[in-house]
Short mmCIF file of C-alpha atoms in Angstrom, two decimals:
data_model
loop_
_atom_site.label_atom_id
_atom_site.label_comp_id
_atom_site.label_asym_id
_atom_site.label_seq_id
_atom_site.Cartn_x
_atom_site.Cartn_y
_atom_site.Cartn_z
CA MET A 1 50.10 -121.10 143.46
CA ASN A 2 52.74 -123.83 143.44
CA GLN A 3 50.08 -126.44 144.21
CA LYS A 4 47.99 -125.26 141.23
CA GLN A 5 51.01 -125.46 138.93
CA THR A 6 51.77 -128.95 140.19
CA GLN A 7 48.17 -130.05 139.70
CA CYS A 8 48.07 -128.50 136.23
CA LYS A 9 51.25 -130.34 135.25
CA GLN A 10 49.86 -133.61 136.62
CA ILE A 11 46.66 -133.11 134.61
CA VAL A 12 48.53 -132.35 131.37
CA ASP A 13 50.80 -135.37 131.88
CA TYR A 14 47.80 -137.62 132.65
CA ILE A 15 45.90 -136.51 129.54
CA ARG A 16 48.97 -136.98 127.35
CA ASN A 17 49.44 -140.48 128.76
CA LYS A 18 45.79 -141.64 128.86
CA GLY A 19 44.16 -139.47 126.17
CA CYS A 20 41.52 -137.82 128.38
CA ILE A 21 40.48 -137.24 131.99
CA THR A 22 37.21 -137.00 133.93
CA SER A 23 36.65 -135.34 137.30
CA LEU A 24 36.39 -138.78 138.93
CA GLU A 25 39.71 -139.89 137.43
CA ALA A 26 41.30 -136.60 138.51
CA TYR A 27 40.16 -137.19 142.08
CA GLN A 28 40.98 -140.91 142.25
CA ASN A 29 44.35 -140.77 140.50
CA LEU A 30 45.66 -137.25 141.15
CA LYS A 31 43.70 -136.11 144.24
CA VAL A 32 42.52 -133.05 142.26
CA THR A 33 39.07 -132.06 143.53
CA ARG A 34 38.40 -129.10 141.21
CA LEU A 35 39.32 -130.34 137.73
CA ALA A 36 37.21 -127.71 135.93
CA ALA A 37 39.08 -124.93 137.77
CA ARG A 38 42.46 -126.39 136.78
CA ILE A 39 41.26 -126.74 133.16
CA THR A 40 40.36 -123.03 133.27
CA ASP A 41 43.86 -122.26 134.61
CA LEU A 42 45.38 -124.23 131.72
CA GLU A 43 43.16 -122.46 129.19
CA GLY A 44 44.60 -119.21 130.55
CA ARG A 45 48.02 -120.57 129.57
CA GLY A 46 46.88 -121.16 125.97
CA PHE A 47 45.70 -124.76 126.13
CA VAL A 48 42.54 -125.63 124.20
CA PHE A 49 40.49 -128.60 125.38
CA ALA A 50 37.87 -130.77 123.73
CA LYS A 51 35.12 -131.30 126.31
CA PRO A 52 32.66 -133.89 125.00
CA LYS A 53 30.12 -135.17 127.52
CA TYR A 54 29.11 -138.83 127.63
CA LYS A 55 26.52 -140.71 129.63
CA VAL A 56 28.33 -143.06 132.02
CA GLY A 57 26.63 -146.02 133.67
CA ASN A 58 23.45 -145.10 135.52
CA CYS A 59 24.47 -141.46 136.02
CA LYS A 60 21.65 -139.03 135.35
CA ASN A 61 23.94 -136.32 133.95
CA PRO A 62 26.60 -136.76 131.25
CA VAL A 63 30.25 -136.60 132.32
CA ALA A 64 32.82 -134.31 130.65
CA HIS A 65 35.89 -136.03 129.21
CA TYR A 66 38.67 -133.45 128.82
CA SER A 67 41.32 -133.95 126.14
CA ILE A 68 43.95 -131.57 124.78
CA ALA A 69 43.04 -130.13 121.37
CA LYS A 70 45.95 -127.65 121.33
CA SER A 71 48.89 -127.28 123.69
CA GLY A 72 49.78 -124.02 125.39
CA ILE A 73 52.54 -122.81 127.69
CA GLU A 74 53.69 -125.73 129.83
CA PRO A 75 52.81 -125.50 133.54
#
């Protein structure tokens, strides 16, 4: 549980600093492999996220860019 809280805090801090985060950025910069699961954890704490999807490079599927729309209880 402590690892999840630490990852959630890292994600919130990253988004507040950079504006948004993708799963690739979460892995490369924070070593978080399950960003969507941590986003769900944060939503359980009252956070609301904007989740627009954009086509990136030659990727076949669009990539979600998570940003905080409303803050919740801090991790």
